JSON list of C-alpha atoms and ligand atoms in Angstrom, two decimals:
[
{"chain": "A", "resi": 23, "resn": "MET", "atom": "CA", "xyz": [18.76, -29.78, 4.00]},
{"chain": "A", "resi": 24, "resn": "PRO", "atom": "CA", "xyz": [16.01, -32.41, 4.34]},
{"chain": "A", "resi": 25, "resn": "ARG", "atom": "CA", "xyz": [17.01, -35.85, 5.49]},
{"chain": "A", "resi": 26, "resn": "THR", "atom": "CA", "xyz": [15.07, -38.96, 6.27]},
{"chain": "A", "resi": 27, "resn": "ARG", "atom": "CA", "xyz": [14.96, -39.25, 10.01]},
{"chain": "A", "resi": 28, "resn": "SER", "atom": "CA", "xyz": [11.49, -39.98, 11.21]},
{"chain": "A", "resi": 29, "resn": "GLN", "atom": "CA", "xyz": [12.04, -40.60, 14.90]},
{"chain": "A", "resi": 30, "resn": "GLN", "atom": "CA", "xyz": [13.97, -38.31, 17.19]},
{"chain": "A", "resi": 31, "resn": "PRO", "atom": "CA", "xyz": [14.91, -34.85, 15.95]},
{"chain": "A", "resi": 32, "resn": "ILE", "atom": "CA", "xyz": [18.40, -33.68, 16.90]},
{"chain": "A", "resi": 33, "resn": "ILE", "atom": "CA", "xyz": [18.55, -30.26, 18.52]},
{"chain": "A", "resi": 34, "resn": "GLY", "atom": "CA", "xyz": [21.86, -28.43, 18.55]},
{"chain": "A", "resi": 35, "resn": "ILE", "atom": "CA", "xyz": [22.33, -26.55, 21.83]},
{"chain": "A", "resi": 36, "resn": "THR", "atom": "CA", "xyz": [24.81, -23.73, 22.21]},
{"chain": "A", "resi": 37, "resn": "SER", "atom": "CA", "xyz": [27.02, -23.93, 25.26]},
{"chain": "A", "resi": 38, "resn": "ASP", "atom": "CA", "xyz": [28.29, -21.17, 27.47]},
{"chain": "A", "resi": 39, "resn": "PHE", "atom": "CA", "xyz": [32.01, -20.58, 27.29]},
{"chain": "A", "resi": 40, "resn": "ASN", "atom": "CA", "xyz": [34.46, -19.03, 29.69]},
{"chain": "A", "resi": 41, "resn": "ALA", "atom": "CA", "xyz": [37.54, -17.92, 27.80]},
{"chain": "A", "resi": 42, "resn": "GLY", "atom": "CA", "xyz": [39.53, -17.58, 31.04]},
{"chain": "A", "resi": 43, "resn": "ASP", "atom": "CA", "xyz": [37.73, -15.27, 33.48]},
{"chain": "A", "resi": 44, "resn": "LYS", "atom": "CA", "xyz": [38.83, -16.36, 36.98]},
{"chain": "A", "resi": 45, "resn": "ASP", "atom": "CA", "xyz": [35.37, -15.66, 38.40]},
{"chain": "A", "resi": 46, "resn": "ARG", "atom": "CA", "xyz": [33.48, -17.89, 35.97]},
{"chain": "A", "resi": 47, "resn": "PRO", "atom": "CA", "xyz": [33.24, -21.71, 35.83]},
{"chain": "A", "resi": 48, "resn": "GLY", "atom": "CA", "xyz": [36.65, -23.25, 35.09]},
{"chain": "A", "resi": 49, "resn": "GLY", "atom": "CA", "xyz": [38.48, -20.10, 36.14]},
{"chain": "A", "resi": 50, "resn": "ARG", "atom": "CA", "xyz": [41.56, -19.31, 34.05]},
{"chain": "A", "resi": 51, "resn": "GLU", "atom": "CA", "xyz": [41.19, -22.54, 32.13]},
{"chain": "A", "resi": 52, "resn": "PRO", "atom": "CA", "xyz": [39.01, -22.07, 29.00]},
{"chain": "A", "resi": 53, "resn": "THR", "atom": "CA", "xyz": [35.83, -24.01, 29.79]},
{"chain": "A", "resi": 54, "resn": "TYR", "atom": "CA", "xyz": [32.55, -25.00, 28.18]},
{"chain": "A", "resi": 55, "resn": "PHE", "atom": "CA", "xyz": [29.58, -25.17, 30.54]},
{"chain": "A", "resi": 56, "resn": "LEU", "atom": "CA", "xyz": [25.82, -25.46, 30.28]},
{"chain": "A", "resi": 57, "resn": "ARG", "atom": "CA", "xyz": [22.97, -25.87, 32.75]},
{"chain": "A", "resi": 58, "resn": "ALA", "atom": "CA", "xyz": [21.60, -29.39, 32.39]},
{"chain": "A", "resi": 59, "resn": "ARG", "atom": "CA", "xyz": [18.04, -28.04, 32.37]},
{"chain": "A", "resi": 60, "resn": "TYR", "atom": "CA", "xyz": [18.41, -26.97, 28.74]},
{"chain": "A", "resi": 61, "resn": "VAL", "atom": "CA", "xyz": [19.44, -30.49, 27.77]},
{"chain": "A", "resi": 62, "resn": "LYS", "atom": "CA", "xyz": [16.78, -32.14, 29.93]},
{"chain": "A", "resi": 63, "resn": "ALA", "atom": "CA", "xyz": [14.02, -29.94, 28.49]},
{"chain": "A", "resi": 64, "resn": "ILE", "atom": "CA", "xyz": [14.92, -31.04, 24.95]},
{"chain": "A", "resi": 65, "resn": "GLU", "atom": "CA", "xyz": [15.02, -34.69, 26.03]},
{"chain": "A", "resi": 66, "resn": "ALA", "atom": "CA", "xyz": [11.67, -34.36, 27.79]},
{"chain": "A", "resi": 67, "resn": "ALA", "atom": "CA", "xyz": [10.14, -32.95, 24.61]},
{"chain": "A", "resi": 68, "resn": "GLY", "atom": "CA", "xyz": [11.36, -35.98, 22.65]},
{"chain": "A", "resi": 69, "resn": "GLY", "atom": "CA", "xyz": [14.54, -34.59, 21.13]},
{"chain": "A", "resi": 70, "resn": "LEU", "atom": "CA", "xyz": [18.13, -35.74, 21.05]},
{"chain": "A", "resi": 71, "resn": "PRO", "atom": "CA", "xyz": [20.25, -32.85, 22.35]},
{"chain": "A", "resi": 72, "resn": "LEU", "atom": "CA", "xyz": [23.64, -32.19, 20.80]},
{"chain": "A", "resi": 73, "resn": "ILE", "atom": "CA", "xyz": [25.83, -29.66, 22.58]},
{"chain": "A", "resi": 74, "resn": "LEU", "atom": "CA", "xyz": [27.69, -27.66, 19.95]},
{"chain": "A", "resi": 75, "resn": "PRO", "atom": "CA", "xyz": [31.39, -26.77, 20.11]},
{"chain": "A", "resi": 76, "resn": "ILE", "atom": "CA", "xyz": [32.50, -23.24, 19.25]},
{"chain": "A", "resi": 77, "resn": "THR", "atom": "CA", "xyz": [34.29, -22.64, 15.98]},
{"chain": "A", "resi": 78, "resn": "ASP", "atom": "CA", "xyz": [34.97, -19.59, 13.85]},
{"chain": "A", "resi": 79, "resn": "ARG", "atom": "CA", "xyz": [35.23, -21.58, 10.61]},
{"chain": "A", "resi": 80, "resn": "ARG", "atom": "CA", "xyz": [32.20, -21.06, 8.45]},
{"chain": "A", "resi": 81, "resn": "LYS", "atom": "CA", "xyz": [32.55, -24.46, 6.81]},
{"chain": "A", "resi": 82, "resn": "GLU", "atom": "CA", "xyz": [32.48, -26.18, 10.17]},
{"chain": "A", "resi": 83, "resn": "ILE", "atom": "CA", "xyz": [29.48, -24.14, 11.26]},
{"chain": "A", "resi": 84, "resn": "ALA", "atom": "CA", "xyz": [27.68, -25.29, 8.11]},
{"chain": "A", "resi": 85, "resn": "LYS", "atom": "CA", "xyz": [28.65, -28.90, 8.88]},
{"chain": "A", "resi": 86, "resn": "LEU", "atom": "CA", "xyz": [27.35, -28.63, 12.43]},
{"chain": "A", "resi": 87, "resn": "LEU", "atom": "CA", "xyz": [24.06, -27.35, 11.06]},
{"chain": "A", "resi": 88, "resn": "ASP", "atom": "CA", "xyz": [23.92, -30.33, 8.68]},
{"chain": "A", "resi": 89, "resn": "LEU", "atom": "CA", "xyz": [23.87, -32.55, 11.76]},
{"chain": "A", "resi": 90, "resn": "VAL", "atom": "CA", "xyz": [20.85, -31.02, 13.46]},
{"chain": "A", "resi": 91, "resn": "ASP", "atom": "CA", "xyz": [17.12, -30.56, 12.85]},
{"chain": "A", "resi": 92, "resn": "GLY", "atom": "CA", "xyz": [16.75, -27.56, 15.12]},
{"chain": "A", "resi": 93, "resn": "LEU", "atom": "CA", "xyz": [18.64, -25.18, 17.36]},
{"chain": "A", "resi": 94, "resn": "LEU", "atom": "CA", "xyz": [18.40, -23.96, 20.92]},
{"chain": "A", "resi": 95, "resn": "ILE", "atom": "CA", "xyz": [20.35, -20.76, 21.56]},
{"chain": "A", "resi": 96, "resn": "THR", "atom": "CA", "xyz": [20.87, -20.57, 25.30]},
{"chain": "A", "resi": 97, "resn": "GLY", "atom": "CA", "xyz": [21.33, -17.71, 27.73]},
{"chain": "A", "resi": 98, "resn": "SER", "atom": "CA", "xyz": [24.49, -16.36, 29.22]},
{"chain": "A", "resi": 99, "resn": "GLY", "atom": "CA", "xyz": [25.65, -14.53, 32.33]},
{"chain": "A", "resi": 100, "resn": "PRO", "atom": "CA", "xyz": [27.66, -11.96, 30.37]},
{"chain": "A", "resi": 101, "resn": "ASP", "atom": "CA", "xyz": [25.90, -9.74, 27.82]},
{"chain": "A", "resi": 102, "resn": "LEU", "atom": "CA", "xyz": [26.50, -9.01, 24.15]},
{"chain": "A", "resi": 103, "resn": "ASP", "atom": "CA", "xyz": [29.01, -6.29, 23.32]},
{"chain": "A", "resi": 104, "resn": "PRO", "atom": "CA", "xyz": [26.89, -3.18, 22.55]},
{"chain": "A", "resi": 105, "resn": "LYS", "atom": "CA", "xyz": [29.20, -2.50, 19.58]},
{"chain": "A", "resi": 106, "resn": "LEU", "atom": "CA", "xyz": [27.23, -5.22, 17.83]},
{"chain": "A", "resi": 107, "resn": "TYR", "atom": "CA", "xyz": [24.23, -2.88, 17.81]},
{"chain": "A", "resi": 108, "resn": "LYS", "atom": "CA", "xyz": [26.30, 0.24, 17.26]},
{"chain": "A", "resi": 109, "resn": "GLU", "atom": "CA", "xyz": [26.31, 1.58, 20.80]},
{"chain": "A", "resi": 110, "resn": "ALA", "atom": "CA", "xyz": [29.12, 2.40, 23.19]},
{"chain": "A", "resi": 111, "resn": "LYS", "atom": "CA", "xyz": [29.06, 0.35, 26.40]},
{"chain": "A", "resi": 112, "resn": "ARG", "atom": "CA", "xyz": [27.42, 2.63, 28.98]},
{"chain": "A", "resi": 113, "resn": "TYR", "atom": "CA", "xyz": [26.98, 0.39, 32.02]},
{"chain": "A", "resi": 114, "resn": "ARG", "atom": "CA", "xyz": [29.01, -2.06, 34.06]},
{"chain": "A", "resi": 115, "resn": "PHE", "atom": "CA", "xyz": [28.44, -5.63, 32.93]},
{"chain": "A", "resi": 116, "resn": "LYS", "atom": "CA", "xyz": [30.54, -8.52, 31.70]},
{"chain": "A", "resi": 117, "resn": "VAL", "atom": "CA", "xyz": [30.71, -8.95, 27.96]},
{"chain": "A", "resi": 118, "resn": "MET", "atom": "CA", "xyz": [30.27, -12.39, 26.40]},
{"chain": "A", "resi": 119, "resn": "SER", "atom": "CA", "xyz": [33.48, -13.95, 25.08]},
{"chain": "A", "resi": 120, "resn": "ARG", "atom": "CA", "xyz": [34.51, -13.09, 21.53]},
{"chain": "A", "resi": 121, "resn": "GLU", "atom": "CA", "xyz": [34.56, -16.79, 20.74]},
{"chain": "A", "resi": 122, "resn": "ARG", "atom": "CA", "xyz": [31.00, -17.52, 21.79]},
{"chain": "A", "resi": 123, "resn": "THR", "atom": "CA", "xyz": [29.61, -14.30, 20.35]},
{"chain": "A", "resi": 124, "resn": "GLY", "atom": "CA", "xyz": [31.17, -14.80, 16.92]},
{"chain": "A", "resi": 125, "resn": "PHE", "atom": "CA", "xyz": [30.11, -18.44, 16.77]},
{"chain": "A", "resi": 126, "resn": "GLU", "atom": "CA", "xyz": [26.52, -17.87, 17.81]},
{"chain": "A", "resi": 127, "resn": "LEU", "atom": "CA", "xyz": [26.02, -14.90, 15.49]},
{"chain": "A", "resi": 128, "resn": "ALA", "atom": "CA", "xyz": [27.37, -16.85, 12.50]},
{"chain": "A", "resi": 129, "resn": "LEU", "atom": "CA", "xyz": [25.45, -19.98, 13.54]},
{"chain": "A", "resi": 130, "resn": "SER", "atom": "CA", "xyz": [22.12, -18.25, 13.92]},
{"chain": "A", "resi": 131, "resn": "LYS", "atom": "CA", "xyz": [22.46, -16.28, 10.67]},
{"chain": "A", "resi": 132, "resn": "LEU", "atom": "CA", "xyz": [23.24, -19.42, 8.70]},
{"chain": "A", "resi": 133, "resn": "ALA", "atom": "CA", "xyz": [20.48, -21.34, 10.50]},
{"chain": "A", "resi": 134, "resn": "TRP", "atom": "CA", "xyz": [18.05, -18.56, 9.59]},
{"chain": "A", "resi": 135, "resn": "GLU", "atom": "CA", "xyz": [19.06, -18.77, 5.91]},
{"chain": "A", "resi": 136, "resn": "ARG", "atom": "CA", "xyz": [18.33, -22.49, 6.06]},
{"chain": "A", "resi": 137, "resn": "GLU", "atom": "CA", "xyz": [15.03, -21.90, 7.89]},
{"chain": "A", "resi": 138, "resn": "LEU", "atom": "CA", "xyz": [16.18, -24.23, 10.63]},
{"chain": "A", "resi": 139, "resn": "PRO", "atom": "CA", "xyz": [13.73, -24.26, 13.57]},
{"chain": "A", "resi": 140, "resn": "THR", "atom": "CA", "xyz": [15.33, -22.15, 16.31]},
{"chain": "A", "resi": 141, "resn": "LEU", "atom": "CA", "xyz": [14.41, -21.28, 19.87]},
{"chain": "A", "resi": 142, "resn": "GLY", "atom": "CA", "xyz": [16.32, -18.51, 21.65]},
{"chain": "A", "resi": 143, "resn": "ILE", "atom": "CA", "xyz": [16.10, -18.31, 25.43]},
{"chain": "A", "resi": 144, "resn": "CYS", "atom": "CA", "xyz": [16.91, -15.14, 27.42]},
{"chain": "A", "resi": 145, "resn": "GLY", "atom": "CA", "xyz": [20.36, -14.05, 26.15]},
{"chain": "A", "resi": 146, "resn": "GLY", "atom": "CA", "xyz": [19.70, -16.39, 23.21]},
{"chain": "A", "resi": 147, "resn": "MET", "atom": "CA", "xyz": [16.67, -14.32, 22.25]},
{"chain": "A", "resi": 148, "resn": "GLN", "atom": "CA", "xyz": [18.74, -11.15, 22.57]},
{"chain": "A", "resi": 149, "resn": "LEU", "atom": "CA", "xyz": [21.38, -12.66, 20.33]},
{"chain": "A", "resi": 150, "resn": "LEU", "atom": "CA", "xyz": [18.79, -13.61, 17.69]},
{"chain": "A", "resi": 151, "resn": "ASN", "atom": "CA", "xyz": [17.52, -10.04, 17.74]},
{"chain": "A", "resi": 152, "resn": "VAL", "atom": "CA", "xyz": [20.98, -8.52, 17.38]},
{"chain": "A", "resi": 153, "resn": "ALA", "atom": "CA", "xyz": [21.84, -11.04, 14.63]},
{"chain": "A", "resi": 154, "resn": "ALA", "atom": "CA", "xyz": [18.72, -9.77, 12.84]},
{"chain": "A", "resi": 155, "resn": "GLY", "atom": "CA", "xyz": [19.78, -6.12, 13.15]},
{"chain": "A", "resi": 156, "resn": "GLY", "atom": "CA", "xyz": [17.95, -5.18, 16.34]},
{"chain": "A", "resi": 157, "resn": "SER", "atom": "CA", "xyz": [19.24, -3.52, 19.51]},
{"chain": "A", "resi": 158, "resn": "LEU", "atom": "CA", "xyz": [19.07, -4.02, 23.28]},
{"chain": "A", "resi": 159, "resn": "TYR", "atom": "CA", "xyz": [18.61, -2.01, 26.42]},
{"chain": "A", "resi": 160, "resn": "GLN", "atom": "CA", "xyz": [22.03, -2.25, 28.02]},
{"chain": "A", "resi": 161, "resn": "ASP", "atom": "CA", "xyz": [20.56, -1.92, 31.48]},
{"chain": "A", "resi": 162, "resn": "LEU", "atom": "CA", "xyz": [16.79, -2.04, 31.94]},
{"chain": "A", "resi": 163, "resn": "PRO", "atom": "CA", "xyz": [16.63, -0.61, 35.49]},
{"chain": "A", "resi": 164, "resn": "ALA", "atom": "CA", "xyz": [18.78, 2.39, 34.48]},
{"chain": "A", "resi": 165, "resn": "GLN", "atom": "CA", "xyz": [17.40, 3.05, 31.01]},
{"chain": "A", "resi": 166, "resn": "LEU", "atom": "CA", "xyz": [13.73, 2.08, 31.01]},
{"chain": "A", "resi": 167, "resn": "LYS", "atom": "CA", "xyz": [13.03, 2.03, 34.76]},
{"chain": "A", "resi": 168, "resn": "PRO", "atom": "CA", "xyz": [10.33, -0.63, 34.41]},
{"chain": "A", "resi": 169, "resn": "PHE", "atom": "CA", "xyz": [7.99, -1.04, 37.36]},
{"chain": "A", "resi": 170, "resn": "LEU", "atom": "CA", "xyz": [8.43, -4.82, 37.38]},
{"chain": "A", "resi": 171, "resn": "LYS", "atom": "CA", "xyz": [11.45, -6.50, 38.88]},
{"chain": "A", "resi": 172, "resn": "HIS", "atom": "CA", "xyz": [13.01, -8.38, 35.96]},
{"chain": "A", "resi": 173, "resn": "GLN", "atom": "CA", "xyz": [15.72, -9.85, 38.18]},
{"chain": "A", "resi": 174, "resn": "GLN", "atom": "CA", "xyz": [13.41, -11.75, 40.48]},
{"chain": "A", "resi": 175, "resn": "GLN", "atom": "CA", "xyz": [14.47, -12.67, 44.00]},
{"chain": "A", "resi": 176, "resn": "ALA", "atom": "CA", "xyz": [12.85, -16.10, 43.92]},
{"chain": "A", "resi": 177, "resn": "TYR", "atom": "CA", "xyz": [14.59, -19.02, 42.26]},
{"chain": "A", "resi": 178, "resn": "ALA", "atom": "CA", "xyz": [13.86, -19.40, 38.55]},
{"chain": "A", "resi": 179, "resn": "THR", "atom": "CA", "xyz": [11.60, -22.41, 39.12]},
{"chain": "A", "resi": 180, "resn": "GLU", "atom": "CA", "xyz": [9.09, -19.83, 40.43]},
{"chain": "A", "resi": 181, "resn": "SER", "atom": "CA", "xyz": [7.37, -17.41, 38.08]},
{"chain": "A", "resi": 182, "resn": "SER", "atom": "CA", "xyz": [7.21, -13.73, 39.02]},
{"chain": "A", "resi": 183, "resn": "HIS", "atom": "CA", "xyz": [5.45, -11.57, 36.43]},
{"chain": "A", "resi": 184, "resn": "TRP", "atom": "CA", "xyz": [2.75, -11.60, 33.77]},
{"chain": "A", "resi": 185, "resn": "VAL", "atom": "CA", "xyz": [3.37, -11.43, 30.06]},
{"chain": "A", "resi": 186, "resn": "ASN", "atom": "CA", "xyz": [0.73, -10.42, 27.50]},
{"chain": "A", "resi": 187, "resn": "VAL", "atom": "CA", "xyz": [0.95, -12.55, 24.39]},
{"chain": "A", "resi": 188, "resn": "GLU", "atom": "CA", "xyz": [0.05, -10.93, 21.04]},
{"chain": "A", "resi": 189, "resn": "PRO", "atom": "CA", "xyz": [-2.85, -12.51, 19.17]},
{"chain": "A", "resi": 190, "resn": "GLY", "atom": "CA", "xyz": [-2.09, -13.97, 15.75]},
{"chain": "A", "resi": 191, "resn": "THR", "atom": "CA", "xyz": [1.48, -14.91, 16.65]},
{"chain": "A", "resi": 192, "resn": "ARG", "atom": "CA", "xyz": [3.15, -18.30, 16.69]},
{"chain": "A", "resi": 193, "resn": "LEU", "atom": "CA", "xyz": [3.76, -17.89, 20.42]},
{"chain": "A", "resi": 194, "resn": "ARG", "atom": "CA", "xyz": [0.06, -17.28, 21.04]},
{"chain": "A", "resi": 195, "resn": "GLU", "atom": "CA", "xyz": [-0.75, -20.45, 19.13]},
{"chain": "A", "resi": 196, "resn": "ILE", "atom": "CA", "xyz": [1.64, -22.34, 21.40]},
{"chain": "A", "resi": 197, "resn": "VAL", "atom": "CA", "xyz": [0.63, -20.85, 24.74]},
{"chain": "A", "resi": 198, "resn": "ARG", "atom": "CA", "xyz": [-3.11, -20.69, 23.89]},
{"chain": "A", "resi": 199, "resn": "SER", "atom": "CA", "xyz": [-3.66, -17.82, 26.27]},
{"chain": "A", "resi": 200, "resn": "PRO", "atom": "CA", "xyz": [-3.52, -14.00, 26.09]},
{"chain": "A", "resi": 201, "resn": "LYS", "atom": "CA", "xyz": [-1.64, -13.86, 29.41]},
{"chain": "A", "resi": 202, "resn": "ILE", "atom": "CA", "xyz": [0.97, -16.12, 30.95]},
{"chain": "A", "resi": 203, "resn": "ARG", "atom": "CA", "xyz": [3.11, -16.18, 34.11]},
{"chain": "A", "resi": 204, "resn": "VAL", "atom": "CA", "xyz": [6.86, -16.29, 33.56]},
{"chain": "A", "resi": 205, "resn": "ASN", "atom": "CA", "xyz": [10.06, -16.22, 35.56]},
{"chain": "A", "resi": 206, "resn": "SER", "atom": "CA", "xyz": [12.42, -13.32, 35.03]},
{"chain": "A", "resi": 207, "resn": "SER", "atom": "CA", "xyz": [16.17, -13.20, 35.31]},
{"chain": "A", "resi": 208, "resn": "HIS", "atom": "CA", "xyz": [17.49, -10.44, 33.05]},
{"chain": "A", "resi": 209, "resn": "HIS", "atom": "CA", "xyz": [18.81, -6.89, 33.31]},
{"chain": "A", "resi": 210, "resn": "GLN", "atom": "CA", "xyz": [18.81, -6.33, 29.53]},
{"chain": "A", "resi": 211, "resn": "SER", "atom": "CA", "xyz": [16.00, -6.69, 27.00]},
{"chain": "A", "resi": 212, "resn": "VAL", "atom": "CA", "xyz": [15.18, -6.07, 23.36]},
{"chain": "A", "resi": 213, "resn": "LYS", "atom": "CA", "xyz": [15.00, -2.32, 22.53]},
{"chain": "A", "resi": 214, "resn": "THR", "atom": "CA", "xyz": [14.36, -2.27, 18.78]},
{"chain": "A", "resi": 215, "resn": "ILE", "atom": "CA", "xyz": [13.59, -5.41, 16.84]},
{"chain": "A", "resi": 216, "resn": "GLY", "atom": "CA", "xyz": [15.33, -6.59, 13.70]},
{"chain": "A", "resi": 217, "resn": "PRO", "atom": "CA", "xyz": [13.38, -5.78, 10.50]},
{"chain": "A", "resi": 218, "resn": "ASP", "atom": "CA", "xyz": [12.25, -9.38, 9.86]},
{"chain": "A", "resi": 219, "resn": "LEU", "atom": "CA", "xyz": [11.00, -9.88, 13.41]},
{"chain": "A", "resi": 220, "resn": "ILE", "atom": "CA", "xyz": [7.81, -9.08, 15.28]},
{"chain": "A", "resi": 221, "resn": "ILE", "atom": "CA", "xyz": [7.15, -8.69, 19.01]},
{"chain": "A", "resi": 222, "resn": "ASN", "atom": "CA", "xyz": [4.98, -11.54, 20.29]},
{"chain": "A", "resi": 223, "resn": "ALA", "atom": "CA", "xyz": [4.99, -10.83, 24.02]},
{"chain": "A", "resi": 224, "resn": "ARG", "atom": "CA", "xyz": [5.44, -7.97, 26.48]},
{"chain": "A", "resi": 225, "resn": "ALA", "atom": "CA", "xyz": [5.51, -7.81, 30.24]},
{"chain": "A", "resi": 226, "resn": "THR", "atom": "CA", "xyz": [2.79, -5.69, 31.82]},
{"chain": "A", "resi": 227, "resn": "ASP", "atom": "CA", "xyz": [5.32, -2.83, 32.12]},
{"chain": "A", "resi": 228, "resn": "GLY", "atom": "CA", "xyz": [5.97, -2.89, 28.38]},
{"chain": "A", "resi": 229, "resn": "VAL", "atom": "CA", "xyz": [9.29, -4.74, 28.43]},
{"chain": "A", "resi": 230, "resn": "ILE", "atom": "CA", "xyz": [9.62, -6.95, 25.34]},
{"chain": "A", "resi": 231, "resn": "GLU", "atom": "CA", "xyz": [9.53, -10.60, 26.45]},
{"chain": "A", "resi": 232, "resn": "GLY", "atom": "CA", "xyz": [9.25, -12.42, 23.13]},
{"chain": "A", "resi": 233, "resn": "ILE", "atom": "CA", "xyz": [10.05, -12.10, 19.43]},
{"chain": "A", "resi": 234, "resn": "GLU", "atom": "CA", "xyz": [9.51, -14.25, 16.36]},
{"chain": "A", "resi": 235, "resn": "ALA", "atom": "CA", "xyz": [10.05, -14.23, 12.61]},
{"chain": "A", "resi": 236, "resn": "PRO", "atom": "CA", "xyz": [6.66, -14.48, 10.91]},
{"chain": "A", "resi": 237, "resn": "ASP", "atom": "CA", "xyz": [8.15, -15.68, 7.59]},
{"chain": "A", "resi": 238, "resn": "HIS", "atom": "CA", "xyz": [10.10, -18.53, 9.18]},
{"chain": "A", "resi": 239, "resn": "PRO", "atom": "CA", "xyz": [8.82, -22.03, 10.08]},
{"chain": "A", "resi": 240, "resn": "PHE", "atom": "CA", "xyz": [9.92, -21.54, 13.70]},
{"chain": "A", "resi": 241, "resn": "LEU", "atom": "CA", "xyz": [12.18, -18.79, 14.89]},
{"chain": "A", "resi": 242, "resn": "VAL", "atom": "CA", "xyz": [11.03, -17.82, 18.37]},
{"chain": "A", "resi": 243, "resn": "GLY", "atom": "CA", "xyz": [12.80, -16.01, 21.19]},
{"chain": "A", "resi": 244, "resn": "VAL", "atom": "CA", "xyz": [11.60, -15.70, 24.77]},
{"chain": "A", "resi": 245, "resn": "GLN", "atom": "CA", "xyz": [13.10, -13.52, 27.46]},
{"chain": "A", "resi": 246, "resn": "TRP", "atom": "CA", "xyz": [12.13, -15.87, 30.28]},
{"chain": "A", "resi": 247, "resn": "HIS", "atom": "CA", "xyz": [13.53, -19.29, 31.12]},
{"chain": "A", "resi": 248, "resn": "PRO", "atom": "CA", "xyz": [11.09, -22.08, 30.15]},
{"chain": "A", "resi": 249, "resn": "GLU", "atom": "CA", "xyz": [13.79, -24.66, 30.93]},
{"chain": "A", "resi": 250, "resn": "PHE", "atom": "CA", "xyz": [13.23, -23.89, 34.63]},
{"chain": "A", "resi": 251, "resn": "LEU", "atom": "CA", "xyz": [9.45, -24.23, 34.36]},
{"chain": "A", "resi": 252, "resn": "TYR", "atom": "CA", "xyz": [8.65, -27.01, 31.88]},
{"chain": "A", "resi": 253, "resn": "THR", "atom": "CA", "xyz": [8.25, -29.73, 34.52]},
{"chain": "A", "resi": 254, "resn": "THR", "atom": "CA", "xyz": [5.43, -27.82, 36.22]},
{"chain": "A", "resi": 255, "resn": "ASP", "atom": "CA", "xyz": [4.16, -25.40, 33.56]},
{"chain": "A", "resi": 256, "resn": "PRO", "atom": "CA", "xyz": [2.39, -26.78, 30.46]},
{"chain": "A", "resi": 257, "resn": "VAL", "atom": "CA", "xyz": [3.02, -23.52, 28.51]},
{"chain": "A", "resi": 258, "resn": "SER", "atom": "CA", "xyz": [6.78, -23.88, 28.88]},
{"chain": "A", "resi": 259, "resn": "ARG", "atom": "CA", "xyz": [6.60, -27.54, 27.99]},
{"chain": "A", "resi": 260, "resn": "ARG", "atom": "CA", "xyz": [4.63, -26.80, 24.83]},
{"chain": "A", "resi": 261, "resn": "LEU", "atom": "CA", "xyz": [7.29, -24.32, 23.70]},
{"chain": "A", "resi": 262, "resn": "PHE", "atom": "CA", "xyz": [9.92, -27.08, 23.59]},
{"chain": "A", "resi": 263, "resn": "GLU", "atom": "CA", "xyz": [7.44, -29.59, 22.18]},
{"chain": "A", "resi": 264, "resn": "ARG", "atom": "CA", "xyz": [6.57, -27.25, 19.31]},
{"chain": "A", "resi": 265, "resn": "LEU", "atom": "CA", "xyz": [10.24, -26.77, 18.49]},
{"chain": "A", "resi": 266, "resn": "LEU", "atom": "CA", "xyz": [10.54, -30.57, 18.32]},
{"chain": "A", "resi": 267, "resn": "VAL", "atom": "CA", "xyz": [7.42, -30.99, 16.18]},
{"chain": "A", "resi": 268, "resn": "ILE", "atom": "CA", "xyz": [8.62, -28.44, 13.60]},
{"chain": "A", "resi": 269, "resn": "ALA", "atom": "CA", "xyz": [12.16, -29.85, 13.72]},
{"chain": "A", "resi": 270, "resn": "GLY", "atom": "CA", "xyz": [10.73, -33.35, 13.17]},
{"chain": "A", "resi": 271, "resn": "ARG", "atom": "CA", "xyz": [9.10, -32.24, 9.92]},
{"chain": "A", "resi": 272, "resn": "ARG", "atom": "CA", "xyz": [12.41, -31.46, 8.27]},
{"chain": "B", "resi": 428, "resn": "MN", "atom": "MN1", "xyz": [11.04, -10.22, 32.57]}
]
């Protein structure tokens, strides 16, 4: 839905949500929460961040999308329910709340139909893949036994492994290098990609670290956390900046 807004694109950001798990922020009290880095990264790239509330009403989801020029689907501690990619849950991990899962799946599908510029980070990338019909490794160390440590010891402001970036992809255009250093804080990853997606990046052990939709103006997912790196790493900064540039063209 094109509108005339020349200056500052508005980027809708999904928030984490604790439905009442006593061990998560807010405890038993249902609570929205979001690391400020996501918001700051959008601001630093010239955008106006808008944190989105969760709703299961399709009409309201459509209205929220009317308000924004782009989307940032953020990560999550808990993981997607494997039922969403037709698998039984085989490992011990917390499952993302029904509320957040339903909202983000509906939001990203509708955003995709509208060709709204969308960046998925970590769990956000995994969600985009599952929304597109792909699947995940439920537990990388157990299932794939990669030789890299994808749950790095160092804080996420440090990078810890290399990623090879596929030539001819949107990501490659953004990072301008065949090889980049990234941080890594995930125990799941993309297993099979949705039919309209391509893989744009892999860690040196083969783990999928990025996906994108080639027939979309900007639908990119990365498995690492550029919001922890953008202040020091030009590649991470350019990822947010590109989202803003494409969002600004709408
Ligand atoms: Mn990794």
